Structure formats: structure tokens, C-alpha cells
CSV table of C-alpha atoms in Angstrom, one decimal:
chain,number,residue,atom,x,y,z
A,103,UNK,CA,-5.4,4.8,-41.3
A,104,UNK,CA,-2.6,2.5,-40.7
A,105,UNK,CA,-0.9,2.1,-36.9
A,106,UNK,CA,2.5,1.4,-36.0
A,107,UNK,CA,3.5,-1.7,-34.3
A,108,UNK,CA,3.9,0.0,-31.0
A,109,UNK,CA,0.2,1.4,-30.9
A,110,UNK,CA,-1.6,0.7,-27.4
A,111,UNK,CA,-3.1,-2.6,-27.6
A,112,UNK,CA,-6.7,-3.0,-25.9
A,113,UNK,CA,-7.5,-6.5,-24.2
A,114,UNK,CA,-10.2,-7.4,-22.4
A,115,UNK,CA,-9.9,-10.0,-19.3
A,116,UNK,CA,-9.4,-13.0,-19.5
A,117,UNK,CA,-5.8,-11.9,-21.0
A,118,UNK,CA,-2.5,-14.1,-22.1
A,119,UNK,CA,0.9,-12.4,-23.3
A,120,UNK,CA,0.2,-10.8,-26.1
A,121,UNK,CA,2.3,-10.7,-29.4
A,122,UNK,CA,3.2,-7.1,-30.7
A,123,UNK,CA,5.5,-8.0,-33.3
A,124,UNK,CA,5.0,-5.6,-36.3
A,125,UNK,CA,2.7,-6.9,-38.9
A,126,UNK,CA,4.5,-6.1,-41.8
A,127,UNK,CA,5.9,-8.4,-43.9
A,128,UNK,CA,9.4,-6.4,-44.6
A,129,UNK,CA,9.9,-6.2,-41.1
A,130,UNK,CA,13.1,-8.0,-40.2
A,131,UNK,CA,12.8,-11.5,-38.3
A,132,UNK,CA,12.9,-11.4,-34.5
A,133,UNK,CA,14.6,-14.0,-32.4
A,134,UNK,CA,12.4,-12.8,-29.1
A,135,UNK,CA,8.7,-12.2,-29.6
A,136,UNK,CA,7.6,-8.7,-27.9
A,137,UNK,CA,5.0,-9.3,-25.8
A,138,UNK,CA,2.2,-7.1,-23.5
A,139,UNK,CA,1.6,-8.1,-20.1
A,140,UNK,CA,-0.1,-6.7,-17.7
A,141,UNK,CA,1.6,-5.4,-14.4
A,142,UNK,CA,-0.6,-6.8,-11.2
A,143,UNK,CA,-0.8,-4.8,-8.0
A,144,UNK,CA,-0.9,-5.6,-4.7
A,145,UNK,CA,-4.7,-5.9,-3.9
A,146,UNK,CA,-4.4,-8.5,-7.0
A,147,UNK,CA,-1.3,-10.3,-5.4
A,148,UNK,CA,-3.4,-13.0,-3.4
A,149,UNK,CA,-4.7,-13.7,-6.6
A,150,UNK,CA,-1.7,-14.8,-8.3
A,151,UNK,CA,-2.0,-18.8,-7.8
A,152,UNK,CA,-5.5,-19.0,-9.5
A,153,UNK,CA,-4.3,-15.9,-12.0
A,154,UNK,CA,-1.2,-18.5,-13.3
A,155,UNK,CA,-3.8,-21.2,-13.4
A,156,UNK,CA,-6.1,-19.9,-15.3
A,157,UNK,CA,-4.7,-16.6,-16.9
A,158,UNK,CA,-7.9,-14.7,-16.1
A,159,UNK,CA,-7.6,-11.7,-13.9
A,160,UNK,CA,-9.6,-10.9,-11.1
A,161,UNK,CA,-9.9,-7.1,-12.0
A,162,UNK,CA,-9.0,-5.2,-15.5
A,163,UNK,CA,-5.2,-4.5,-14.9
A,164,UNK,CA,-4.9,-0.7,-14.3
A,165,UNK,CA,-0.8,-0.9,-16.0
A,166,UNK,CA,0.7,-3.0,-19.2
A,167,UNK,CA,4.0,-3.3,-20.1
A,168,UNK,CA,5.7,-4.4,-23.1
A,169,UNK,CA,9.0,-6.1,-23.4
A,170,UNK,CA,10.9,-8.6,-25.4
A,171,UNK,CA,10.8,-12.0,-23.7
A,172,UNK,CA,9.8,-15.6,-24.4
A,173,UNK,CA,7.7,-16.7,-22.1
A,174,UNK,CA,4.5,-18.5,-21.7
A,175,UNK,CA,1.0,-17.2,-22.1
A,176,UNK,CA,0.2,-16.6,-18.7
A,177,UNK,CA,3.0,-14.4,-17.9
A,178,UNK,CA,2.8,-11.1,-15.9
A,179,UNK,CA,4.6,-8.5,-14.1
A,180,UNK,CA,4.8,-7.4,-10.8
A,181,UNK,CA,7.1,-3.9,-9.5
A,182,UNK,CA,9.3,-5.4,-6.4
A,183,UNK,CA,8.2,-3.9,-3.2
A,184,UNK,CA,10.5,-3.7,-0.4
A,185,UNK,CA,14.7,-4.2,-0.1
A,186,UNK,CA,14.5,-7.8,0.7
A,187,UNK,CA,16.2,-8.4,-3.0
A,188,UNK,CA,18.4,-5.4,-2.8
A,189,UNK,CA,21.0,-4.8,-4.7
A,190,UNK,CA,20.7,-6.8,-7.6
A,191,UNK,CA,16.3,-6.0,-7.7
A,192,UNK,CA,16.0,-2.6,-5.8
A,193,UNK,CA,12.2,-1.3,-4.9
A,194,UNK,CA,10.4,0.1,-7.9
A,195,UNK,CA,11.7,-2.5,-10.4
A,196,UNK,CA,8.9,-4.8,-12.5
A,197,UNK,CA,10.0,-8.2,-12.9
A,198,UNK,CA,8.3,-10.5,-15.5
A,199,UNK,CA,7.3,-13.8,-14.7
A,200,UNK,CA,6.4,-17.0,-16.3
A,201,UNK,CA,4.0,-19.5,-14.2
A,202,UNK,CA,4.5,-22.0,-16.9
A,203,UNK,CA,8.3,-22.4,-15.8
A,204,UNK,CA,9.5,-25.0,-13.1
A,205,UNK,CA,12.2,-23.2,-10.7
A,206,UNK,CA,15.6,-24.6,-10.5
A,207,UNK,CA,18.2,-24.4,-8.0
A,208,UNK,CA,19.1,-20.2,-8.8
A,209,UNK,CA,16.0,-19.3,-9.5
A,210,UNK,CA,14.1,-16.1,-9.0
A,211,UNK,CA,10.5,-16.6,-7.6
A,212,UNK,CA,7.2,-15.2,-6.6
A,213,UNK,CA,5.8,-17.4,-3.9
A,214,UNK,CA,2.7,-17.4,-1.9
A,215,UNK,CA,2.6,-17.9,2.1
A,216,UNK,CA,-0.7,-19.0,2.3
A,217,UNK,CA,-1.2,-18.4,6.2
A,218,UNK,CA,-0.6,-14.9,5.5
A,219,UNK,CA,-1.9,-14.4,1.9
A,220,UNK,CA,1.3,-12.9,1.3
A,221,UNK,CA,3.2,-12.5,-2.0
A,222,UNK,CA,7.1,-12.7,-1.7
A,223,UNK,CA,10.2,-12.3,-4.6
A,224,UNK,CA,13.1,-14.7,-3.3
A,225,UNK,CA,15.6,-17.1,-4.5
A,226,UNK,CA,14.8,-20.3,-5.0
A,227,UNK,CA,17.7,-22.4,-3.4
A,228,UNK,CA,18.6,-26.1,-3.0
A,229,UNK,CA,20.5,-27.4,-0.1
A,230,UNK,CA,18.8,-30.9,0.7
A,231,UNK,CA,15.7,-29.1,1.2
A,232,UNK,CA,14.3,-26.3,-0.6
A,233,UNK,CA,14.3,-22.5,0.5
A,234,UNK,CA,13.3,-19.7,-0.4
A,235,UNK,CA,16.8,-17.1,0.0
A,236,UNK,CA,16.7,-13.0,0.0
A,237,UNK,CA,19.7,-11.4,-1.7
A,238,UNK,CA,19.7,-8.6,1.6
A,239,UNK,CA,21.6,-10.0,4.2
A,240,UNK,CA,19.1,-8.4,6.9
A,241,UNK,CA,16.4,-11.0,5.8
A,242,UNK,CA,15.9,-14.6,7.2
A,243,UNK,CA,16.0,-17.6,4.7
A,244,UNK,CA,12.6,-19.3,5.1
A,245,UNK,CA,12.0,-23.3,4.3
A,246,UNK,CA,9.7,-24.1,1.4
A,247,UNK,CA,6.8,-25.9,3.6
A,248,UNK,CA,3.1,-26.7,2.9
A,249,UNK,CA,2.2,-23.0,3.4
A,250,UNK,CA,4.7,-22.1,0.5
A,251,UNK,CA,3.5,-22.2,-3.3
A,252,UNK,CA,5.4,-21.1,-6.1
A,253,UNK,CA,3.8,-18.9,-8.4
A,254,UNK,CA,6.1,-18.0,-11.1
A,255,UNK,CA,9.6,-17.9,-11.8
A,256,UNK,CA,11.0,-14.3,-12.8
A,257,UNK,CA,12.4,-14.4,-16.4
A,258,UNK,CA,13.3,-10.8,-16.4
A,259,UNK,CA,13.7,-7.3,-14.9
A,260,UNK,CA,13.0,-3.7,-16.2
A,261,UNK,CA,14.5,-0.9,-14.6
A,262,UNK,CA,13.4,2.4,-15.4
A,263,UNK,CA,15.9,5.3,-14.5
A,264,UNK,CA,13.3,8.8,-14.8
């Protein structure tokens, strides 16, 4: 029996982005691969340093999504929690992010506050020092410090509207 390209993939743990471009050969030629990743939850979210290290997941993810992106092999998702990056990432949306890529001034990033093994979607900004800026007013900009570490920078969204 042959399957179509879009067929659920199985992967076992340790997992990297997987390729689901279609196999066949008269299949046109894709600028941006299509990729699986798995979307982590928040039990998993202390996790996330050692997860970008070493792309092997604590626990089988329980949700995969596929999406067309170019990014590196330990990429994941994560669904924003929270209105801290309201409008432009309201609650519900999954973001897809690369560990493999270095933020810039403008970036979008999932950081760790170690003190409080809590995982947190900001702006990465650049102002002399660096800081880590919510889009919602509401929020408080907090000072990249030794408690802070970067995890991933956010190379997409998906937003679902069902």
C-alpha cells in the first residue's frame, strides 16, 4: 500500500525535526523543508535547556506538529501561555523554536529563570545591556542576569482559528 506524504509519522525519543517532504520524485522542488516537531508542555518546560542540548525528550511528546520552516534539528514548539505577548502572540498560539539560533537585538525568545524553573516567551532587546521585553504593556521588562538562559529563539507562529 502506498501512503501519502502527509501520513502520521511515528518517532521514538530521542527525536530531531523531522523531514516530511514527499518522497516522490515528480513532486515539485521545495524552497522550505516541512518538518514534524513535537509540541512540549508545561511539566516538560523545565526541561527545555538540557532538551536543546541534547534533542532527547524527557517524556514521549503527547502533540506533533508539522509546518514548513528551516530550522535546526533540535527545534520544538511550545503553545504561548499567558497575555504577556499579547497582541501580536495571543494565549493558545504554538510558536516554533530553534535552540541552534543566537538571538539578536528583535528577537523572539524562550528563556529560563532558573530560581524559579520557569519558562518565559519575551523579546529579546538591546539597550547597553540585554533584556528580556513583553509586547503587553502591563508586564515589567526584566534584565538578562545569571539566573536567565536562553533557550531558543522563535522562528515562527501557528495560529489556529477553530
Amino acid at each position: 500500500k502506498e501512503t501519502g506524504w502527509m501520513d502520521k509519522q511515528h518517532v521514538a525519543v530521542p527525536y530531531q525535526a523531522e523531514s516530511a517532504l514527499r518522497p516522490d520524485a515528480s513532486a515539485p522542488a521545495m524552497d522550505t523543508p516541512i518538518v514534524r516537531l513535537p509540541i512540549l508542555w508545561s511539566v516538560q518546560a523545565k526541561d527545555i535547556p538540557s532538551i536543546g542540548r541534547t534533542g532527547r525528550l524527557p517524556l514521549p511528546p503527547q502533540e506533533w506538529v508539522t509546518v514548513a520552516a528551516r530550522v535546526g534539528r533540535r527545534a520544538y514548539a511550545l503553545r504561548v501561555q499567558g497575555d504577556s505577548m499579547e497582541p501580536k502572540f495571543p494565549e493558545g498560539v504554538i510558536i516554533i523554536v530553534d535552540p541552534d539560533v543566537e538571538p539578536v537585538h528583535g528577537s523572539f525568545v524562550i528563556a529560563l529563570i532558573t530560581d524559579t524553573d520557569q519558562i518565559t516567551f519575551k523579546q529579546f532587546v538591546i539597550d547597553g545591556r540585554a533584556y528580556l521585553k513583553p509586547i503587553n504593556p502591563r508586564y515589567p521588562i526584566m534584565e538578562i542576569d545569571s539566573r536567565v538562559t536562553i533557550c531558543g529563539v522563535v522562528k515562527q507562529m501557528i495560529m489556529s482559528f477553530d
